[in-house]
XYZ file of C-alpha atoms in Angstrom:
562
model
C -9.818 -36.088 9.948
C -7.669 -33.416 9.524
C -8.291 -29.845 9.741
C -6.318 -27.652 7.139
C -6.777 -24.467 8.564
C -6.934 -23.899 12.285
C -7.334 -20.077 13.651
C -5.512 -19.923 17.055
C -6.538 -16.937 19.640
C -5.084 -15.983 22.812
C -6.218 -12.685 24.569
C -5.746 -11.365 28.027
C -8.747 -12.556 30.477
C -10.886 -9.657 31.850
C -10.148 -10.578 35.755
C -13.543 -9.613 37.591
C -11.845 -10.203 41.019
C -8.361 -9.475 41.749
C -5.469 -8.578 39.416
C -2.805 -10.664 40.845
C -0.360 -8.521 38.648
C -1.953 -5.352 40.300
C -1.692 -6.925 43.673
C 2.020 -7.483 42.918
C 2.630 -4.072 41.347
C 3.828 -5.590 38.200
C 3.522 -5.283 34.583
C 1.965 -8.563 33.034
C 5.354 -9.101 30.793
C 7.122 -9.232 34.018
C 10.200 -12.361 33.526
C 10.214 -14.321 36.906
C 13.047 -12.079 38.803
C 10.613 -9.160 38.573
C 7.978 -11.438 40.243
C 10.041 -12.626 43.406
C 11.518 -8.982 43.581
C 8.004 -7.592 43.815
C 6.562 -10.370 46.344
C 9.771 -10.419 48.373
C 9.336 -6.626 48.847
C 5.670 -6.646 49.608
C 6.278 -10.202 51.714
C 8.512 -8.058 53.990
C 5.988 -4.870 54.272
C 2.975 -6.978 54.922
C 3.787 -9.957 56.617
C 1.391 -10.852 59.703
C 4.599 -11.103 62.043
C 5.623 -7.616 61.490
C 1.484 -6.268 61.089
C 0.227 -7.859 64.548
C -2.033 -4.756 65.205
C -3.648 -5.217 61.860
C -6.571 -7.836 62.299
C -6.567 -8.390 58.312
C -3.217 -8.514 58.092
C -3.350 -12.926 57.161
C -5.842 -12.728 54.862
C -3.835 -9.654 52.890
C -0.752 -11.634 52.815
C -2.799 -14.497 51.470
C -3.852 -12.965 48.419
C -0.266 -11.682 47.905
C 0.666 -14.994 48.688
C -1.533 -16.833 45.832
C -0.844 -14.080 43.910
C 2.695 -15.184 44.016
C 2.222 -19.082 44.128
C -0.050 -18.301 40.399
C 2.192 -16.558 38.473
C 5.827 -18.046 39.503
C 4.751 -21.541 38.424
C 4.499 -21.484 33.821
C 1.249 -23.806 33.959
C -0.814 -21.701 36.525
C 0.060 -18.388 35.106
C -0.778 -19.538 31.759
C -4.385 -20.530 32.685
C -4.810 -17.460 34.691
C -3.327 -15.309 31.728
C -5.667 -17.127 29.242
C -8.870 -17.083 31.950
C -8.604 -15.803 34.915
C -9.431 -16.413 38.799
C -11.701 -19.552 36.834
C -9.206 -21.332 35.380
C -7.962 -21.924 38.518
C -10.302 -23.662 40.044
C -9.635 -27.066 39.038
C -8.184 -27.700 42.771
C -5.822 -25.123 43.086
C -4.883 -24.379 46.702
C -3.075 -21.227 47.528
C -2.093 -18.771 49.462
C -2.406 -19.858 53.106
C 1.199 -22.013 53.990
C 3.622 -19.176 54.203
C 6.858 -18.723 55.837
C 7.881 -16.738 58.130
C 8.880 -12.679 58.026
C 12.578 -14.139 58.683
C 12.931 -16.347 56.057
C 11.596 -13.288 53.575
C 13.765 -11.426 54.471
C 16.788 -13.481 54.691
C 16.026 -16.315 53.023
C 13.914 -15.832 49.674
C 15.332 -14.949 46.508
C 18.864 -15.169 47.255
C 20.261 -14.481 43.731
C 17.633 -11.958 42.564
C 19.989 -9.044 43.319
C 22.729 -10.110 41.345
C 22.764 -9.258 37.292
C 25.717 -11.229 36.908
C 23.667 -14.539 38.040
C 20.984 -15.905 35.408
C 17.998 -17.480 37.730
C 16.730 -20.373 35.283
C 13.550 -21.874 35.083
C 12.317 -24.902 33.556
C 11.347 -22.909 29.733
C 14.915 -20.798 30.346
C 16.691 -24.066 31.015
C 15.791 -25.873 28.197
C 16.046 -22.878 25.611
C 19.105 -21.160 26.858
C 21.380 -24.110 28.769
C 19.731 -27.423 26.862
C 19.353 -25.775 23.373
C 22.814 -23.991 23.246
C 26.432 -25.102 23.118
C 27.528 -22.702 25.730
C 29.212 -23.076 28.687
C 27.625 -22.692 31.745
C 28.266 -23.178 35.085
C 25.090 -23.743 37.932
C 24.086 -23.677 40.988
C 21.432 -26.111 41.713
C 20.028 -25.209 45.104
C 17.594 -24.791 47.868
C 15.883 -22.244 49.501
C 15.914 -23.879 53.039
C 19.435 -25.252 52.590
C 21.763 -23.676 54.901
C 25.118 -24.714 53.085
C 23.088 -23.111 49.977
C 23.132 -19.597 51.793
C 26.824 -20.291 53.084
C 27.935 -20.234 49.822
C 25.860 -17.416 48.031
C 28.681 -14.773 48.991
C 31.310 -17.126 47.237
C 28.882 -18.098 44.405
C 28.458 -13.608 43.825
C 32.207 -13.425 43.941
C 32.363 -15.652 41.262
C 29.893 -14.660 39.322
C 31.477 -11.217 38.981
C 35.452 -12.554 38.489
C 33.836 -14.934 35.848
C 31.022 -12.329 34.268
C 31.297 -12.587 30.174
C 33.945 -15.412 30.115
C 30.928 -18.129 31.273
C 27.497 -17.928 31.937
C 26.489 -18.484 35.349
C 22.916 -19.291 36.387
C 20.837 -20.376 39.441
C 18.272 -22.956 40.044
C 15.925 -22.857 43.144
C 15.178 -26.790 43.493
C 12.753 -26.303 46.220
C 10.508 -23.941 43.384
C 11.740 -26.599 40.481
C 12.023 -30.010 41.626
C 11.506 -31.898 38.503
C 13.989 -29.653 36.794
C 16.228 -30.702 39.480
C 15.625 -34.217 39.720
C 15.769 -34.232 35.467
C 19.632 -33.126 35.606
C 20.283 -35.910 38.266
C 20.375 -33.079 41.146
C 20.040 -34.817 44.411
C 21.971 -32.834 46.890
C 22.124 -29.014 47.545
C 24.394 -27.326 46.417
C 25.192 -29.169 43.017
C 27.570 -27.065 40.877
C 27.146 -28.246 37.556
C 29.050 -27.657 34.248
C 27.387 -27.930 30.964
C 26.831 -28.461 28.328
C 28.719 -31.328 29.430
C 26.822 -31.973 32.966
C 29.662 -32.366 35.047
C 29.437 -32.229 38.750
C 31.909 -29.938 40.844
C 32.811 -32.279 43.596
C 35.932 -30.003 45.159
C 36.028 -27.126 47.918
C 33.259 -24.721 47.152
C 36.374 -21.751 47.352
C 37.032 -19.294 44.971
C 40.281 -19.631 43.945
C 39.396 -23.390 43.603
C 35.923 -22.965 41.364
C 38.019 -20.579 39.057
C 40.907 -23.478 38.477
C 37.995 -25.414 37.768
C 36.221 -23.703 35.440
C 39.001 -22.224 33.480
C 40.483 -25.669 33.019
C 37.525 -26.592 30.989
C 37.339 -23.696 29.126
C 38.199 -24.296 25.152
C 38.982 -21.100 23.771
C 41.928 -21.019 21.894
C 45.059 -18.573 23.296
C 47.824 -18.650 20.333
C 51.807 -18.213 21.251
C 52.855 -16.762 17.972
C 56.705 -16.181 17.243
C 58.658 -15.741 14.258
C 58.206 -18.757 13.313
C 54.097 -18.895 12.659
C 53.224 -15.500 12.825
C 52.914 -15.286 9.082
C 51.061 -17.713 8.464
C 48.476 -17.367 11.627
C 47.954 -13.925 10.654
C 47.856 -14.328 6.530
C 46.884 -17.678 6.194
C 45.284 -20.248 8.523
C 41.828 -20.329 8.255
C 39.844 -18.930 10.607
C 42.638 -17.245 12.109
C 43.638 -15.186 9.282
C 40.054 -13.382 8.905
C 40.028 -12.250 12.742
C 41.566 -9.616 14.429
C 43.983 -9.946 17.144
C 44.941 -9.148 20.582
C 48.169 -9.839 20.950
C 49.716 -9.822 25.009
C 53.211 -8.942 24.984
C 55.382 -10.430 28.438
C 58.802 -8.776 29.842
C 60.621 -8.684 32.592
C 58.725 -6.424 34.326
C 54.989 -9.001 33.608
C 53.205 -5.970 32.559
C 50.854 -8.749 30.914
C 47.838 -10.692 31.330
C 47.831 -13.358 34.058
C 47.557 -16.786 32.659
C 44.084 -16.957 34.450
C 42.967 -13.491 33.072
C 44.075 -14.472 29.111
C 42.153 -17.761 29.540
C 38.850 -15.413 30.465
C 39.562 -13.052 27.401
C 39.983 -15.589 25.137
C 36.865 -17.331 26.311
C 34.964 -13.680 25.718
C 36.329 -13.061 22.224
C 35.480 -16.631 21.390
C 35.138 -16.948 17.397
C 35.444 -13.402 17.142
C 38.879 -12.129 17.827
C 41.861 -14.058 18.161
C 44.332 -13.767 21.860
C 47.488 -14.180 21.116
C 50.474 -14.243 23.470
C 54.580 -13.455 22.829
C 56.946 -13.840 25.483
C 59.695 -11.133 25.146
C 61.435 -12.650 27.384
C 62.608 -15.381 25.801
C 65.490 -15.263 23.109
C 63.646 -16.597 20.160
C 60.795 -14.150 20.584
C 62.885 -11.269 21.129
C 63.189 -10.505 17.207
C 59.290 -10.572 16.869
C 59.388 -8.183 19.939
C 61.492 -5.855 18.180
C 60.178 -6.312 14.586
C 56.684 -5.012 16.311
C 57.992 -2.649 18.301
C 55.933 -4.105 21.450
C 57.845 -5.691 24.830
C 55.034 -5.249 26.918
C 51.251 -4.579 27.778
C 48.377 -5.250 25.269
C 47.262 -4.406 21.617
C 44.953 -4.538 18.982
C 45.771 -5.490 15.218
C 42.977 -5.057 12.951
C 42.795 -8.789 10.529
C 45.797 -9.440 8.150
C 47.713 -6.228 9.639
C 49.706 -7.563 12.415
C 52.871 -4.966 11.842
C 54.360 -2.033 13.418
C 52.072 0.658 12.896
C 48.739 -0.701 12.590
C 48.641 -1.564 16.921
C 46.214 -0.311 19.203
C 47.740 0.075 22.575
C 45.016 -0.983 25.277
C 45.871 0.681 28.771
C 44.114 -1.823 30.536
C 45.203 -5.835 32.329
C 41.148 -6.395 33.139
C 39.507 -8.804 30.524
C 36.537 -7.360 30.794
C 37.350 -4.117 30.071
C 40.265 -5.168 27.319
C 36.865 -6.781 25.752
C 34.616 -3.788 25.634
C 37.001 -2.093 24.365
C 37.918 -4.303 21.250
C 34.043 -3.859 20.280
C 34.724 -0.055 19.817
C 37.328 -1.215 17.471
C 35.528 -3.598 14.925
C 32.982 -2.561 11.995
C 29.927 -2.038 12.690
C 26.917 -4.454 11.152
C 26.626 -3.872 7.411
C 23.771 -1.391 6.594
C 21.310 -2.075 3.810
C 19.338 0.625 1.407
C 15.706 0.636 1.040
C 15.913 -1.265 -2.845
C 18.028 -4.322 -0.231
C 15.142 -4.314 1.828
C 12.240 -4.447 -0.431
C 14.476 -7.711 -2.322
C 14.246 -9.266 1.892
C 10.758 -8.594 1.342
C 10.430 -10.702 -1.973
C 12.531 -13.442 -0.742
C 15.775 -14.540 0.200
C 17.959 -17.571 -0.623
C 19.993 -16.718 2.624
C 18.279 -16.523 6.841
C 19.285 -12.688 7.227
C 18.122 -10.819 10.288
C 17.633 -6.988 10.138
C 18.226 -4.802 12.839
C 15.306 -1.729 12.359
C 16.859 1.443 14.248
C 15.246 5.089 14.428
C 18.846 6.039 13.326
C 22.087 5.285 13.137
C 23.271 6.549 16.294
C 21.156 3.926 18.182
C 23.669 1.074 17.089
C 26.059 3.045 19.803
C 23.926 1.905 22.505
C 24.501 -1.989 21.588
C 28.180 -2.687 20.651
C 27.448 -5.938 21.668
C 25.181 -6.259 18.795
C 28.998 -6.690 16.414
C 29.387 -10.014 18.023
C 26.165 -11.678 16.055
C 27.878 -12.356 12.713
C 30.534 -14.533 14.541
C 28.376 -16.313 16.654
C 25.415 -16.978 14.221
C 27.374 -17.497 11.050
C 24.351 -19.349 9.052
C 22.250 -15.647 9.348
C 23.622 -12.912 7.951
C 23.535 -10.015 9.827
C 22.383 -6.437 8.503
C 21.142 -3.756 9.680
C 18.449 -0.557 8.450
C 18.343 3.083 8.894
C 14.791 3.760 9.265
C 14.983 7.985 9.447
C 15.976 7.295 5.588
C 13.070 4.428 4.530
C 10.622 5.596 6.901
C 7.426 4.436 4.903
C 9.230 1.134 4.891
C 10.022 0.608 7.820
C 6.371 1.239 9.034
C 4.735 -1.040 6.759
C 7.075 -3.955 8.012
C 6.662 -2.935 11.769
C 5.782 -0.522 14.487
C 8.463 2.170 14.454
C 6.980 3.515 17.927
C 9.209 0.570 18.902
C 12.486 0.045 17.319
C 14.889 -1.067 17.502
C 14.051 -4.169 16.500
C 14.868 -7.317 14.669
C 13.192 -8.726 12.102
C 14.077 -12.528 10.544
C 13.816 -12.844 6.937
C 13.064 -16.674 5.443
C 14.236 -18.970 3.346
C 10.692 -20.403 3.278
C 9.418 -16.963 2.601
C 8.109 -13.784 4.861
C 9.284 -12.833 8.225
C 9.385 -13.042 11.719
C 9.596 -9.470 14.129
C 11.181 -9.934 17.160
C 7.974 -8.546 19.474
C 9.690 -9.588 22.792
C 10.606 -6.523 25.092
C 8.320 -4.122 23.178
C 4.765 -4.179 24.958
C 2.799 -1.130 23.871
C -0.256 0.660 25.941
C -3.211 -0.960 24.751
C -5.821 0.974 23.517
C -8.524 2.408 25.486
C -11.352 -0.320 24.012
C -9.574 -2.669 25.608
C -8.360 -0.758 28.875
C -11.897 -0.267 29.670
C -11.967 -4.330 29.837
C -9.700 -4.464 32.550
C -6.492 -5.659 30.466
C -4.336 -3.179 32.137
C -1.972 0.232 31.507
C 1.160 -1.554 29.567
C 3.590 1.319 28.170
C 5.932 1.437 24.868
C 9.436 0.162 25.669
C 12.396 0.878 24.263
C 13.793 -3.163 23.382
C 16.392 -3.534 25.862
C 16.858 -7.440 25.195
C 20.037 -8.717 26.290
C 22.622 -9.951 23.698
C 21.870 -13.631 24.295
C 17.891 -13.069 24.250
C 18.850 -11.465 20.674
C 20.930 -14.442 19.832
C 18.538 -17.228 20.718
C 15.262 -14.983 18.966
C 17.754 -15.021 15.605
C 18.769 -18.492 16.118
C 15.144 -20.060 16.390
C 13.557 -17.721 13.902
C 15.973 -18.027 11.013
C 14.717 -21.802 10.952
C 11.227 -21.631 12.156
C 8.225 -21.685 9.924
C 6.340 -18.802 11.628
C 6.370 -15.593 9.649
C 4.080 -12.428 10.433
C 1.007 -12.004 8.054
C 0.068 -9.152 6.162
C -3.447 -9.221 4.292
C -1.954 -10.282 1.286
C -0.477 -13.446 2.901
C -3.269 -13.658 5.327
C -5.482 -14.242 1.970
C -3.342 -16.246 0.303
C -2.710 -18.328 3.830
C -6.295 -19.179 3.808
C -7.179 -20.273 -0.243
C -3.437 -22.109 -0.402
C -5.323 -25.481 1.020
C -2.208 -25.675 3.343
C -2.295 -26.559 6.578
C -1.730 -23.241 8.208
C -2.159 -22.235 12.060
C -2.949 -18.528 12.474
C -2.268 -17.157 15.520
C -4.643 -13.700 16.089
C -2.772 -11.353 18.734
C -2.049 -8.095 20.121
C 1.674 -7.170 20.414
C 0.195 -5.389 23.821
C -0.642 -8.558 24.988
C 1.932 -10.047 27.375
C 0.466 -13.742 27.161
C 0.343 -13.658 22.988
C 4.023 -12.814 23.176
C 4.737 -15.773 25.355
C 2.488 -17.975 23.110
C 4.658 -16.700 19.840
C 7.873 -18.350 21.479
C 5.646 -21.201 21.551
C 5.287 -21.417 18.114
C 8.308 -20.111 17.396
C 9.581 -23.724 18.538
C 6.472 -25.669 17.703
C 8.765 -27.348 14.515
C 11.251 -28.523 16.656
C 8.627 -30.833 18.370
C 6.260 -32.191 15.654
C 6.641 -35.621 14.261
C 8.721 -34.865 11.527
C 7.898 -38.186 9.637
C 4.438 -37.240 9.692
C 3.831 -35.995 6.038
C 1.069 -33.398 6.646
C 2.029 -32.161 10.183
C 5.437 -31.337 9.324
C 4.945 -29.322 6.349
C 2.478 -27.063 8.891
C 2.811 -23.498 8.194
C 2.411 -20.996 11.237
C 1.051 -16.950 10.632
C 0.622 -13.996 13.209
C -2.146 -11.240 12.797
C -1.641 -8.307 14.636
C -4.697 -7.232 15.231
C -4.004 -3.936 16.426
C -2.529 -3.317 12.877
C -5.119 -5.477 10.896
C -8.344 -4.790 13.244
C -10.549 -5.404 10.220
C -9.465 -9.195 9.296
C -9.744 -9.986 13.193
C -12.903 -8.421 13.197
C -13.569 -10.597 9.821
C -12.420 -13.144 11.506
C -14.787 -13.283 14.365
C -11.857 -12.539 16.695
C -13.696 -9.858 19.308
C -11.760 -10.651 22.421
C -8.374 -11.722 23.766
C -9.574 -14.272 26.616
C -9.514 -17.840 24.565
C -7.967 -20.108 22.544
C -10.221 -21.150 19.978
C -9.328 -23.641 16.292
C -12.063 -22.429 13.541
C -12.830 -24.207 10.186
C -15.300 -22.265 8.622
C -18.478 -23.032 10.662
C -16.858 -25.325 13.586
C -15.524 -24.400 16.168
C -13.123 -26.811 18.456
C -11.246 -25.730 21.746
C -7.570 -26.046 21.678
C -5.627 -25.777 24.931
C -2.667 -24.138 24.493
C -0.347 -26.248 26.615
C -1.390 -28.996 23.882
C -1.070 -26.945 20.623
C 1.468 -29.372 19.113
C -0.984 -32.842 20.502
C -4.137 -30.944 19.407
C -2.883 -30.640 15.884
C -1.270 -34.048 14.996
C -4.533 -35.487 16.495
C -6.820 -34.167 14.002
């Protein structure tokens, strides 16, 4: 029998004994850097070998220590996020096998320090290195490997000479061994390449991983000369739309290294073209004059590649030649408030929406003008709320733009909540859920990028009560999820869904055409009330008069077995 409606809860437990976010002095969005941070810091303080005159000093680091063991691992923190100390005691043993103050302090989190360094687990893995078609290169290792810690100095190094060109991550086999035994990992280190999976089996030396990594690189560098400089600039599709930076050699190399274009082509990927002239050389030497360039670097906005249209760039460093093209291209299209309210009727095109207090705020993200090249199926807009701001409030929470919100084909929309917790109010701070603060969003460019990527083809949209309504006499099968945007856990669960589609059994006629909603019940209180939804600490599927517990590990098995 199937169910067509099923009403989906998940609210923060009320913990009765200890907060194991409290004990950690973390918020309870905190990502899993923030966690080993926080324990590493408090393992070094309160460790029994440095505390030997304190007679409670073991079983203080123990709760620390489960504290720790709970919420690094996805399936434990879940259960105690959903119920507390009680859903943890189906047999789980923690907190007593510790190391020692030493290997805290020297050993633990080796990688946590380092910005430049993505530490992966097994959810980040799959959605930003399995899911993508970017290049990445990793370091599969372990903590108690000594060769590991040999090469962490080389593997910073690296990191920073390489930073925006590829992404470099981290994975700590002896936290993730089935992520490491699932990529064929056997020995520490592995440096691996993907997305092709390719083992580095050379010197682990600096100079030697950068020939390495550069030789698989596949961004384009053009040597243009008089003889297809017209028609790369004016013609050739895609180079013809793009901007250019164009390196100019003479005698004197005032130029990019070979090594250094291959990075800044690699950065400006899709999005501006590197091109290269070599003054030097006789038949170049017109196009040298005819641009009135011999050496350094310079912008050319698209189709304008002449004398008088350059940009000289003062700089040799990719990086920086790179932050500065941003300043130089248009900004993300704005839209008025009668282009909004059409989003808000329906669109025949994915189109995500930046929300910003004003425009000023797109200053602070220049990164932001890469989108439209790398997600060219979405377009890309963004809106000025300080003009529209009725508007913009009855789409979202302007408390906490900016934010992005995912308009669909399939109808309604999805609001990026991610990196906006709010303080909860005081009903529900009196219940123990804790003191969570409004954010500013401060996602990174590539959290941005994967949120547009999986929403614009998702089937989850946010609910208002008009589609809540409809949602519920449509007699499709709909899963509502009921949530708090204050609620770290909910937020977690929406990525969930968010991905749910990609899962289901697509030949299945009724599962796949499942529709997925989100109530905010901070902003709707009264249909949650309705609803019977009075608490944030279970997951619960409701058909009118039955009631059926879903775990929500299982969401996707619960629903194709009914």
């Amino acid at each position: 029998m199937r169910i067509p409606l099923l009403f989906l809860v998940l609210i923060v437990a009320v913990i009765a004994d200890e907060d194991y976010y409290k004990l950690l002095g973390i918020e309870r969005d905190a990502d899993d850097r923030t966690i080993r941070k926080a324990f590493k810091k408090l393992a070094i303080q309160k460790h029994p070998d440095k505390n030997k005159d304190n007679p409670n000093a073991h079983a203080e680091f123990v709760k620390i220590n489960k504290a720790y063991e709970v919420l690094k691992d996805e399936e434990t923190r879940k259960k105690y996020d959903q119920f507390g100390e009680k859903g943890l005691e189906d047999g789980f043993q923690g907190g007593n096998n510790y190391q020692s103050w030493q290997f805290y302090n020297e050993n633990f989190g080796i990688y946590d320090d380092d910005p430049e360094i993505v530490t992966l687990n097994r959810a980040d893995f799959q959605r930003q290195v399995s899911d993508s078609n970017e290049m990445w290169f990793i370091n599969f290792y372990s903590t108690y490997c000594s060769h590991c810690h040999q090469l962490a100095p080389t593997w910073r190094k690296f990191a920073r000479v390489m930073e925006g060109a590829v992404r470099i991550g981290a994975v700590n086999c002896a936290e993730d061994p089935g992520l490491c035994q699932s990529q064929r990992v056997h020995a520490y280190p592995s440096l691996v390449v993907y997305p092709t999976g390719e083992f580095y089996t050379g010197v682990r030396d600096l100079e030697l991983l950068q020939e390495f990594i550069l030789q698989r690189m596949t961004a384009e560098i053009l040597h243009l000369g008089s003889d297809n400089i017209e028609a790369l600039t004016t013609e050739w599709e895609p180079y013809d739309s793009r901007p250019w930076i164009i390196d100019f050699c003479d005698e004197t190399d005032s130029c990019l290294s070979p090594a250094n274009r291959r990075k800044l082509a690699a950065m400006l990927d899709g999005l501006v073209n590197v091109g290269n002239v070599n003054c030097r050389a006789n038949a170049e030497h017109e196009l040298c004059e005819f641009l009135d360039a011999s050496m350094g670097v310079s912008y050319y906005p698209a189709r304008q590649v002449q004398k008088g249209y350059e940009k000289k760039m003062n700089s040799l460093d990719p990086k920086e030649l790179a932050d500065e093209v941003l300043t130089y291209l248009d900004a993300i299209e704005e839209i008025g408030e009668q282009d909004l309210q059409e989003l808000l009727e329906g669109t025949s095109w994915p189109t995500s929406v930046l929300f910003v207090s004003n425009k000023n705020d797109l200053n602070e993200r220049k990164d932001y003008k890469k989108l439209p090249a790398a997600l060219p199926d979405v377009k890309i807009l963004f809106v000025d709320c300080s003009k529209y701001m009725d508007k913009c409030r009855a789409v979202l929470d302007v408390q906490k733009l900016p934010q992005f919100v995912t308009f669909k084909t399939t109808g309604g929309y999805e609001i990026d909540y991610d990196g906006t917790v709010g303080k909860p109010p005081k009903s529900e701070e009196k219940r123990g859920v804790g003191n969570l603060w409004i954010t500013v969003n401060k996602k990174s460019y590539y959290d941005v990028r994967a949120f547009i990527k999986e929403s614009a083809t998702s089937p989850l949209h946010v609910l208002d009560e008009d589609a809540y309504n409809a949602a519920i006499s449509s007699g499709e099968l709909w899963i509502v999820d009921y949530f708090a945007p204050w609620c770290p856990p909910c937020l977690r669960l929406i990525g969930e869904y968010r991905r749910l589609h990609s899962i289901i059994d697509r030949k299945d006629e009724v599962v796949s055409k499942i529709r997925i909603g989100l109530i905010d019940c901070q902003k709707y209180n009264q249909i949650c009330q309705k609803a019977g939804v009075q608490r944030f600490d279970i997951f619960q599927a409701l058909n009118a008069s039955l009631r059926l517990p879903i775990i929500g590990k299982r969401v996707d098995a619960s629903v194709n077995d009914r």
